Amino acid sequence: MFTEGSAIVTIKTGLSYGREEEIHKKLAENGIAVSHRGVLGHYGIRASPHIYNTVEDVEVFLEELMASLKTFIST
């Protein structure tokens, strides 16, 4: 998918810092390596896909992220 370097992306969900931390933990439990970054009230889920990631890796990440977001938005 990627041919050079990396593409770091921070996704701002609009949820609280605590909710995003829960999403981060759930993704990690499912083997998805992301981080939860934040400073001075600006935070988000950070993904760093690299040349070694496949299209399927990205699709799994997005599916898991969307499932987590739906869970927290509906509660």
mmCIF file with all atom_site columns, C-alpha atoms in Angstrom:
data_model
loop_
_atom_site.group_PDB
_atom_site.id
_atom_site.type_symbol
_atom_site.label_atom_id
_atom_site.label_alt_id
_atom_site.label_comp_id
_atom_site.label_asym_id
_atom_site.label_entity_id
_atom_site.label_seq_id
_atom_site.pdbx_PDB_ins_code
_atom_site.Cartn_x
_atom_site.Cartn_y
_atom_site.Cartn_z
_atom_site.occupancy
_atom_site.B_iso_or_equiv
_atom_site.pdbx_formal_charge
_atom_site.auth_seq_id
_atom_site.auth_comp_id
_atom_site.auth_asym_id
_atom_site.auth_atom_id
_atom_site.pdbx_PDB_model_num
ATOM 1  C CA . MET A 1 1  ? 0.000   0.000  0.000  1.00 0.00 ? 1  MET A CA 1
ATOM 2  C CA . PHE A 1 2  ? 2.653   2.513  1.032  1.00 0.00 ? 2  PHE A CA 1
ATOM 3  C CA . THR A 1 3  ? 5.763   2.827  -1.071 1.00 0.00 ? 3  THR A CA 1
ATOM 4  C CA . GLU A 1 4  ? 7.827   5.302  0.923  1.00 0.00 ? 4  GLU A CA 1
ATOM 5  C CA . GLY A 1 5  ? 8.204   6.320  4.553  1.00 0.00 ? 5  GLY A CA 1
ATOM 6  C CA . SER A 1 6  ? 5.229   6.559  6.839  1.00 0.00 ? 6  SER A CA 1
ATOM 7  C CA . ALA A 1 7  ? 2.008   8.490  7.232  1.00 0.00 ? 7  ALA A CA 1
ATOM 8  C CA . ILE A 1 8  ? 1.283   9.520  10.808 1.00 0.00 ? 8  ILE A CA 1
ATOM 9  C CA . VAL A 1 9  ? -2.375  10.382 11.381 1.00 0.00 ? 9  VAL A CA 1
ATOM 10 C CA . THR A 1 10 ? -4.102  11.626 14.533 1.00 0.00 ? 10 THR A CA 1
ATOM 11 C CA . ILE A 1 11 ? -7.836  10.990 14.603 1.00 0.00 ? 11 ILE A CA 1
ATOM 12 C CA . LYS A 1 12 ? -9.864  13.381 16.738 1.00 0.00 ? 12 LYS A CA 1
ATOM 13 C CA . THR A 1 13 ? -13.033 11.550 17.719 1.00 0.00 ? 13 THR A CA 1
ATOM 14 C CA . GLY A 1 14 ? -14.803 14.287 19.644 1.00 0.00 ? 14 GLY A CA 1
ATOM 15 C CA . LEU A 1 15 ? -15.009 11.984 22.658 1.00 0.00 ? 15 LEU A CA 1
ATOM 16 C CA . SER A 1 16 ? -13.501 12.718 26.051 1.00 0.00 ? 16 SER A CA 1
ATOM 17 C CA . TYR A 1 17 ? -9.869  11.895 26.780 1.00 0.00 ? 17 TYR A CA 1
ATOM 18 C CA . GLY A 1 18 ? -10.988 9.025  29.020 1.00 0.00 ? 18 GLY A CA 1
ATOM 19 C CA . ARG A 1 19 ? -13.216 7.484  26.342 1.00 0.00 ? 19 ARG A CA 1
ATOM 20 C CA . GLU A 1 20 ? -10.440 7.717  23.782 1.00 0.00 ? 20 GLU A CA 1
ATOM 21 C CA . GLU A 1 21 ? -8.110  6.004  26.234 1.00 0.00 ? 21 GLU A CA 1
ATOM 22 C CA . GLU A 1 22 ? -10.624 3.149  26.488 1.00 0.00 ? 22 GLU A CA 1
ATOM 23 C CA . ILE A 1 23 ? -10.693 2.888  22.694 1.00 0.00 ? 23 ILE A CA 1
ATOM 24 C CA . HIS A 1 24 ? -6.889  2.865  22.637 1.00 0.00 ? 24 HIS A CA 1
ATOM 25 C CA . LYS A 1 25 ? -6.821  -0.003 25.144 1.00 0.00 ? 25 LYS A CA 1
ATOM 26 C CA . LYS A 1 26 ? -9.421  -1.986 23.179 1.00 0.00 ? 26 LYS A CA 1
ATOM 27 C CA . LEU A 1 27 ? -7.465  -1.591 19.954 1.00 0.00 ? 27 LEU A CA 1
ATOM 28 C CA . ALA A 1 28 ? -4.267  -2.681 21.727 1.00 0.00 ? 28 ALA A CA 1
ATOM 29 C CA . GLU A 1 29 ? -6.045  -5.749 23.136 1.00 0.00 ? 29 GLU A CA 1
ATOM 30 C CA . ASN A 1 30 ? -6.958  -6.655 19.546 1.00 0.00 ? 30 ASN A CA 1
ATOM 31 C CA . GLY A 1 31 ? -3.333  -6.398 18.435 1.00 0.00 ? 31 GLY A CA 1
ATOM 32 C CA . ILE A 1 32 ? -3.627  -3.001 16.775 1.00 0.00 ? 32 ILE A CA 1
ATOM 33 C CA . ALA A 1 33 ? -0.659  -0.766 17.566 1.00 0.00 ? 33 ALA A CA 1
ATOM 34 C CA . VAL A 1 34 ? -1.815  2.827  17.966 1.00 0.00 ? 34 VAL A CA 1
ATOM 35 C CA . SER A 1 35 ? -1.123  5.453  20.592 1.00 0.00 ? 35 SER A CA 1
ATOM 36 C CA . HIS A 1 36 ? -3.258  7.940  22.443 1.00 0.00 ? 36 HIS A CA 1
ATOM 37 C CA . ARG A 1 37 ? -1.630  11.347 22.349 1.00 0.00 ? 37 ARG A CA 1
ATOM 38 C CA . GLY A 1 38 ? -2.640  14.615 23.857 1.00 0.00 ? 38 GLY A CA 1
ATOM 39 C CA . VAL A 1 39 ? -1.396  17.912 25.181 1.00 0.00 ? 39 VAL A CA 1
ATOM 40 C CA . LEU A 1 40 ? -3.208  20.955 26.522 1.00 0.00 ? 40 LEU A CA 1
ATOM 41 C CA . GLY A 1 41 ? -6.664  19.644 25.694 1.00 0.00 ? 41 GLY A CA 1
ATOM 42 C CA . HIS A 1 42 ? -5.814  18.517 22.159 1.00 0.00 ? 42 HIS A CA 1
ATOM 43 C CA . TYR A 1 43 ? -5.771  14.751 21.854 1.00 0.00 ? 43 TYR A CA 1
ATOM 44 C CA . GLY A 1 44 ? -6.597  11.858 19.587 1.00 0.00 ? 44 GLY A CA 1
ATOM 45 C CA . ILE A 1 45 ? -5.896  8.297  18.490 1.00 0.00 ? 45 ILE A CA 1
ATOM 46 C CA . ARG A 1 46 ? -2.613  8.240  16.591 1.00 0.00 ? 46 ARG A CA 1
ATOM 47 C CA . ALA A 1 47 ? -1.913  5.698  13.866 1.00 0.00 ? 47 ALA A CA 1
ATOM 48 C CA . SER A 1 48 ? 1.389   5.383  12.027 1.00 0.00 ? 48 SER A CA 1
ATOM 49 C CA . PRO A 1 49 ? 0.957   3.053  9.065  1.00 0.00 ? 49 PRO A CA 1
ATOM 50 C CA . HIS A 1 50 ? 4.216   2.145  7.399  1.00 0.00 ? 50 HIS A CA 1
ATOM 51 C CA . ILE A 1 51 ? 5.490   0.356  4.329  1.00 0.00 ? 51 ILE A CA 1
ATOM 52 C CA . TYR A 1 52 ? 5.167   -2.962 6.189  1.00 0.00 ? 52 TYR A CA 1
ATOM 53 C CA . ASN A 1 53 ? 1.413   -2.567 6.722  1.00 0.00 ? 53 ASN A CA 1
ATOM 54 C CA . THR A 1 54 ? -0.975  -4.083 4.226  1.00 0.00 ? 54 THR A CA 1
ATOM 55 C CA . VAL A 1 55 ? -4.297  -2.785 2.977  1.00 0.00 ? 55 VAL A CA 1
ATOM 56 C CA . GLU A 1 56 ? -5.900  -5.456 5.159  1.00 0.00 ? 56 GLU A CA 1
ATOM 57 C CA . ASP A 1 57 ? -4.080  -4.082 8.242  1.00 0.00 ? 57 ASP A CA 1
ATOM 58 C CA . VAL A 1 58 ? -5.541  -0.647 7.592  1.00 0.00 ? 58 VAL A CA 1
ATOM 59 C CA . GLU A 1 59 ? -9.015  -2.061 6.961  1.00 0.00 ? 59 GLU A CA 1
ATOM 60 C CA . VAL A 1 60 ? -8.931  -4.035 10.228 1.00 0.00 ? 60 VAL A CA 1
ATOM 61 C CA . PHE A 1 61 ? -7.830  -0.911 12.121 1.00 0.00 ? 61 PHE A CA 1
ATOM 62 C CA . LEU A 1 62 ? -10.659 1.153  10.626 1.00 0.00 ? 62 LEU A CA 1
ATOM 63 C CA . GLU A 1 63 ? -13.260 -1.556 11.286 1.00 0.00 ? 63 GLU A CA 1
ATOM 64 C CA . GLU A 1 64 ? -12.167 -1.912 14.928 1.00 0.00 ? 64 GLU A CA 1
ATOM 65 C CA . LEU A 1 65 ? -12.037 1.851  15.401 1.00 0.00 ? 65 LEU A CA 1
ATOM 66 C CA . MET A 1 66 ? -15.526 2.320  13.941 1.00 0.00 ? 66 MET A CA 1
ATOM 67 C CA . ALA A 1 67 ? -16.933 -0.497 16.091 1.00 0.00 ? 67 ALA A CA 1
ATOM 68 C CA . SER A 1 68 ? -15.447 1.121  19.205 1.00 0.00 ? 68 SER A CA 1
ATOM 69 C CA . LEU A 1 69 ? -16.742 4.557  18.259 1.00 0.00 ? 69 LEU A CA 1
ATOM 70 C CA . LYS A 1 70 ? -20.254 3.195  17.698 1.00 0.00 ? 70 LYS A CA 1
ATOM 71 C CA . THR A 1 71 ? -20.152 1.588  21.142 1.00 0.00 ? 71 THR A CA 1
ATOM 72 C CA . PHE A 1 72 ? -19.182 4.815  22.899 1.00 0.00 ? 72 PHE A CA 1
ATOM 73 C CA . ILE A 1 73 ? -21.405 7.124  20.876 1.00 0.00 ? 73 ILE A CA 1
ATOM 74 C CA . SER A 1 74 ? -24.501 5.002  21.520 1.00 0.00 ? 74 SER A CA 1
ATOM 75 C CA . THR A 1 75 ? -23.949 4.943  25.311 1.00 0.00 ? 75 THR A CA 1
#
